């Protein structure tokens, strides 16, 4: 079956522009995570959705970052007034249900964002 | 912030040799997971070990967990060129969320030469 799909794969923007990154999780997956991965580093948690509810946004770096999942499936991560330090790979992951910590996360291939 | 460190940062071996990667973490955990990432791709789950387990096997993978030392190791036996990738450990912290929020290490870059 289809895995987690992210688009676009690459995004180049000028400093100050707004960007929107899309994630299509595996169908039926309740949990959805966004991570930010700087070059040469491990992923860092940004935010978590259970269906349409954003239960944890503790990792969002600033109020320029906003995420939504209005119908409990597709999610969008939006970054306003981008800055050079926002350059990174943004990864989306989903897992089947919530309430269990003993389940793997399924990752998309990410969006590589470059801010000029 | 990163949970801990992985050691070594980079490992280069010949096909057929074994590869061992280590991961240290800072807080008490519910479970520890290992993921693999090929260049330019997303992470792929390899294995999960619970805090009350000491060793787990999956195919050519062997994972150990020492909660007293807050460390884990991943052993890949009889390595293949296709094992070339970055390997990350990730922890779910005890007393943390119920939804599996993970904290990742910095990763080990493994290169297996044919």
Short mmCIF file of C-alpha atoms in Angstrom, two decimals:
data_model
loop_
_atom_site.label_atom_id
_atom_site.label_comp_id
_atom_site.label_asym_id
_atom_site.label_seq_id
_atom_site.Cartn_x
_atom_site.Cartn_y
_atom_site.Cartn_z
CA UNK A 1 0.00 0.00 0.00
CA UNK A 2 0.97 3.64 -0.26
CA UNK A 3 3.30 5.06 2.31
CA UNK A 4 3.53 8.56 3.70
CA UNK A 5 3.74 11.08 0.88
CA UNK A 6 5.22 14.56 1.19
CA UNK A 7 5.22 17.40 -1.30
CA UNK A 8 7.06 19.20 -2.64
CA UNK A 9 10.27 17.18 -2.33
CA UNK A 10 12.34 20.33 -2.72
CA UNK A 11 11.41 23.92 -2.04
CA UNK A 12 13.56 27.00 -2.53
CA UNK A 13 12.27 30.29 -1.19
CA UNK A 14 13.63 33.75 -0.61
CA UNK A 15 13.98 35.02 2.91
CA UNK A 16 10.72 36.56 4.03
CA UNK A 17 8.46 34.44 1.84
CA UNK A 18 5.82 32.11 3.21
CA UNK A 19 5.94 28.38 2.44
CA UNK A 20 3.52 25.48 2.83
CA UNK A 21 4.58 21.85 3.08
CA UNK A 22 2.12 19.01 2.62
CA UNK A 23 1.91 15.56 4.19
CA UNK A 24 -0.38 12.71 3.14
CA UNK A 25 -0.19 10.08 5.89
CA UNK A 26 -0.97 6.42 5.47
CA UNK A 27 -4.73 6.05 5.13
CA UNK A 28 -6.43 5.48 8.45
CA UNK A 29 -3.48 6.49 10.59
CA UNK A 30 -4.62 8.44 13.60
CA UNK A 31 -1.30 9.89 14.71
CA UNK A 32 0.72 12.36 12.66
CA UNK A 33 4.06 13.91 13.60
CA UNK A 34 6.18 16.65 12.04
CA UNK A 35 9.96 16.71 12.56
CA UNK A 36 12.71 19.09 11.47
CA UNK A 37 16.07 17.61 10.47
CA UNK A 38 19.06 19.90 10.14
CA UNK A 39 21.99 18.77 8.00
CA UNK A 40 23.97 16.04 9.71
CA UNK A 41 21.59 15.86 12.68
CA UNK A 42 18.78 13.62 13.85
CA UNK A 43 15.15 14.67 13.46
CA UNK A 44 13.71 17.01 16.09
CA UNK A 45 10.06 16.93 17.05
CA UNK A 46 7.91 19.86 15.99
CA UNK A 47 4.27 18.95 16.54
CA UNK A 48 1.76 16.10 16.92
CA UNK A 49 -1.82 15.54 15.73
CA UNK A 50 -4.33 12.97 16.91
CA UNK A 51 -6.83 12.98 14.06
CA UNK A 52 -7.61 16.69 13.58
CA UNK A 53 -6.60 17.76 17.08
CA UNK A 54 -3.15 19.29 17.55
CA UNK A 55 -2.23 17.89 20.94
CA UNK A 56 1.39 18.96 21.14
CA UNK A 57 3.11 21.89 19.48
CA UNK A 58 5.91 22.21 21.99
CA UNK A 59 8.63 21.79 19.36
CA UNK A 60 7.58 24.57 17.01
CA UNK A 61 10.53 27.02 17.02
CA UNK A 62 8.50 30.21 16.83
CA UNK A 63 5.06 31.61 16.11
CA UNK A 64 6.08 31.74 12.45
CA UNK A 65 5.47 28.00 12.31
CA UNK A 66 1.88 26.78 12.02
CA UNK A 67 0.49 23.31 11.33
CA UNK A 68 -2.99 22.04 10.66
CA UNK A 69 -4.83 18.81 9.87
CA UNK A 70 -8.41 19.99 9.43
CA UNK A 71 -10.06 16.72 8.38
CA UNK A 72 -7.79 14.35 10.26
CA UNK A 73 -5.91 13.14 7.20
CA UNK A 74 -3.73 15.51 5.13
CA UNK A 75 -1.60 17.91 7.13
CA UNK A 76 0.09 21.16 6.15
CA UNK A 77 3.06 22.79 7.85
CA UNK A 78 3.25 26.49 7.11
CA UNK A 79 6.22 28.73 7.78
CA UNK A 80 5.68 32.46 7.55
CA UNK A 81 8.35 35.08 6.87
CA UNK A 82 11.00 32.41 6.33
CA UNK A 83 14.52 32.92 7.62
CA UNK A 84 17.76 31.23 6.65
CA UNK A 85 17.80 29.15 9.83
CA UNK A 86 14.58 27.51 8.66
CA UNK A 87 16.58 25.68 5.99
CA UNK A 88 16.26 21.97 6.81
CA UNK A 89 14.49 18.80 5.83
CA UNK A 90 10.95 18.62 7.18
CA UNK A 91 9.77 15.07 7.81
CA UNK A 92 6.26 13.84 8.39
CA UNK A 93 5.49 10.54 10.11
CA UNK A 94 2.30 8.69 10.90
CA UNK A 95 1.33 5.73 13.07
CA UNK A 96 -1.88 3.74 13.25
CA UNK A 97 -3.32 4.71 16.59
CA UNK A 98 -2.73 6.68 19.68
CA UNK A 99 -2.51 5.59 23.27
CA UNK A 100 0.39 3.24 22.70
CA UNK A 101 4.05 4.12 22.80
CA UNK A 102 5.05 0.72 21.43
CA UNK A 103 4.53 1.30 17.77
CA UNK A 104 6.85 2.42 14.99
CA UNK A 105 6.40 5.61 13.05
CA UNK A 106 6.22 5.55 9.25
CA UNK A 107 8.11 8.39 7.64
CA UNK A 108 7.78 10.20 4.35
CA UNK A 109 10.85 11.16 2.31
CA UNK A 110 10.62 14.74 3.53
CA UNK A 111 10.68 18.19 2.00
CA UNK A 112 14.10 19.80 1.68
CA UNK A 113 13.61 23.52 2.28
CA UNK A 114 16.30 25.98 1.28
CA UNK A 115 15.96 29.64 2.18
CA UNK A 116 18.10 32.03 0.13
CA UNK B 1 17.07 19.06 21.68
CA UNK B 2 18.78 15.77 21.04
CA UNK B 3 18.35 13.03 23.63
CA UNK B 4 21.91 11.82 23.57
CA UNK B 5 24.84 10.80 21.54
CA UNK B 6 25.63 8.08 19.10
CA UNK B 7 29.02 6.56 18.74
CA UNK B 8 30.80 6.43 16.42
CA UNK B 9 29.65 9.35 14.29
CA UNK B 10 30.91 7.50 11.22
CA UNK B 11 31.86 3.88 10.60
CA UNK B 12 33.50 2.42 7.51
CA UNK B 13 33.76 -1.36 7.05
CA UNK B 14 34.12 -4.04 4.40
CA UNK B 15 31.25 -6.19 3.20
CA UNK B 16 30.87 -9.26 5.40
CA UNK B 17 32.13 -7.58 8.55
CA UNK B 18 29.96 -6.79 11.53
CA UNK B 19 28.98 -3.20 12.38
CA UNK B 20 28.30 -2.03 15.91
CA UNK B 21 26.75 1.33 16.75
CA UNK B 22 26.16 2.69 20.22
CA UNK B 23 23.59 5.10 21.59
CA UNK B 24 23.51 6.84 24.94
CA UNK B 25 20.54 8.72 26.36
CA UNK B 26 19.87 10.89 29.36
CA UNK B 27 16.44 10.20 30.81
CA UNK B 28 14.46 7.12 31.84
CA UNK B 29 12.67 5.56 28.89
CA UNK B 30 9.67 3.41 27.97
CA UNK B 31 11.29 2.11 24.84
CA UNK B 32 14.14 2.69 22.44
CA UNK B 33 13.87 2.35 18.67
CA UNK B 34 16.41 2.18 15.86
CA UNK B 35 15.76 3.73 12.47
CA UNK B 36 17.68 3.72 9.23
CA UNK B 37 17.87 6.59 6.73
CA UNK B 38 19.23 6.30 3.21
CA UNK B 39 20.58 9.48 1.70
CA UNK B 40 17.77 11.83 0.68
CA UNK B 41 15.07 9.55 2.02
CA UNK B 42 12.89 9.25 5.10
CA UNK B 43 13.52 7.08 8.13
CA UNK B 44 12.65 3.40 8.17
CA UNK B 45 11.87 1.65 11.44
CA UNK B 46 14.20 -1.28 12.18
CA UNK B 47 13.50 -2.52 15.69
CA UNK B 48 11.93 -1.52 19.02
CA UNK B 49 13.12 -2.66 22.42
CA UNK B 50 11.13 -2.05 25.57
CA UNK B 51 12.71 -0.80 28.78
CA UNK B 52 12.20 -4.18 30.47
CA UNK B 53 13.97 -6.05 27.66
CA UNK B 54 17.73 -6.52 27.47
CA UNK B 55 18.22 -7.95 24.00
CA UNK B 56 16.24 -8.34 20.81
CA UNK B 57 16.95 -9.88 17.42
CA UNK B 58 15.52 -9.28 13.98
CA UNK B 59 17.21 -11.00 11.05
CA UNK B 60 20.80 -9.72 10.92
CA UNK B 61 20.08 -7.09 13.59
CA UNK B 62 20.77 -7.47 17.28
CA UNK B 63 19.89 -4.73 19.75
CA UNK B 64 20.90 -4.59 23.38
CA UNK B 65 19.66 -2.22 26.06
CA UNK B 66 21.32 -1.41 29.38
CA UNK B 67 19.01 0.89 31.31
CA UNK B 68 21.47 1.17 34.23
CA UNK B 69 24.01 2.72 31.86
CA UNK B 70 21.36 4.44 29.74
CA UNK B 71 22.83 2.94 26.60
CA UNK B 72 21.94 0.73 23.67
CA UNK B 73 23.85 -0.91 20.86
CA UNK B 74 22.85 -2.01 17.39
CA UNK B 75 24.81 -4.83 15.79
CA UNK B 76 24.47 -5.58 12.09
CA UNK B 77 26.04 -8.92 11.23
CA UNK B 78 27.49 -9.92 7.87
CA UNK B 79 27.08 -6.40 6.49
CA UNK B 80 26.23 -5.72 2.85
CA UNK B 81 26.87 -2.71 0.65
CA UNK B 82 23.11 -2.10 0.76
CA UNK B 83 23.37 -1.49 4.53
CA UNK B 84 25.13 1.80 3.79
CA UNK B 85 22.97 4.45 5.45
CA UNK B 86 22.63 6.62 8.57
CA UNK B 87 21.33 4.88 11.66
CA UNK B 88 19.46 6.69 14.43
CA UNK B 89 18.34 5.67 17.86
CA UNK B 90 15.20 7.25 19.25
CA UNK B 91 13.71 7.12 22.72
CA UNK B 92 10.27 7.48 24.17
CA UNK B 93 10.77 8.99 27.59
CA UNK B 94 9.17 7.48 30.68
CA UNK B 95 6.49 9.70 32.09
CA UNK B 96 6.17 11.37 28.74
CA UNK B 97 3.36 11.43 26.24
CA UNK B 98 0.95 8.57 25.54
CA UNK B 99 1.35 8.98 21.82
CA UNK B 100 4.91 7.91 21.21
CA UNK B 101 6.72 11.22 20.86
CA UNK B 102 10.32 10.32 20.01
CA UNK B 103 13.64 12.01 20.78
CA UNK B 104 16.37 11.13 18.28
CA UNK B 105 20.12 10.88 18.58
CA UNK B 106 22.52 12.46 16.11
CA UNK B 107 23.06 9.28 14.14
CA UNK B 108 25.88 7.08 12.90
CA UNK B 109 26.84 7.14 9.23
CA UNK B 110 27.67 3.59 8.14
CA UNK B 111 29.55 2.93 4.91
CA UNK B 112 29.95 -0.67 3.77
CA UNK B 113 32.50 -1.14 1.00
CA UNK B 114 31.91 -3.97 -1.52
#
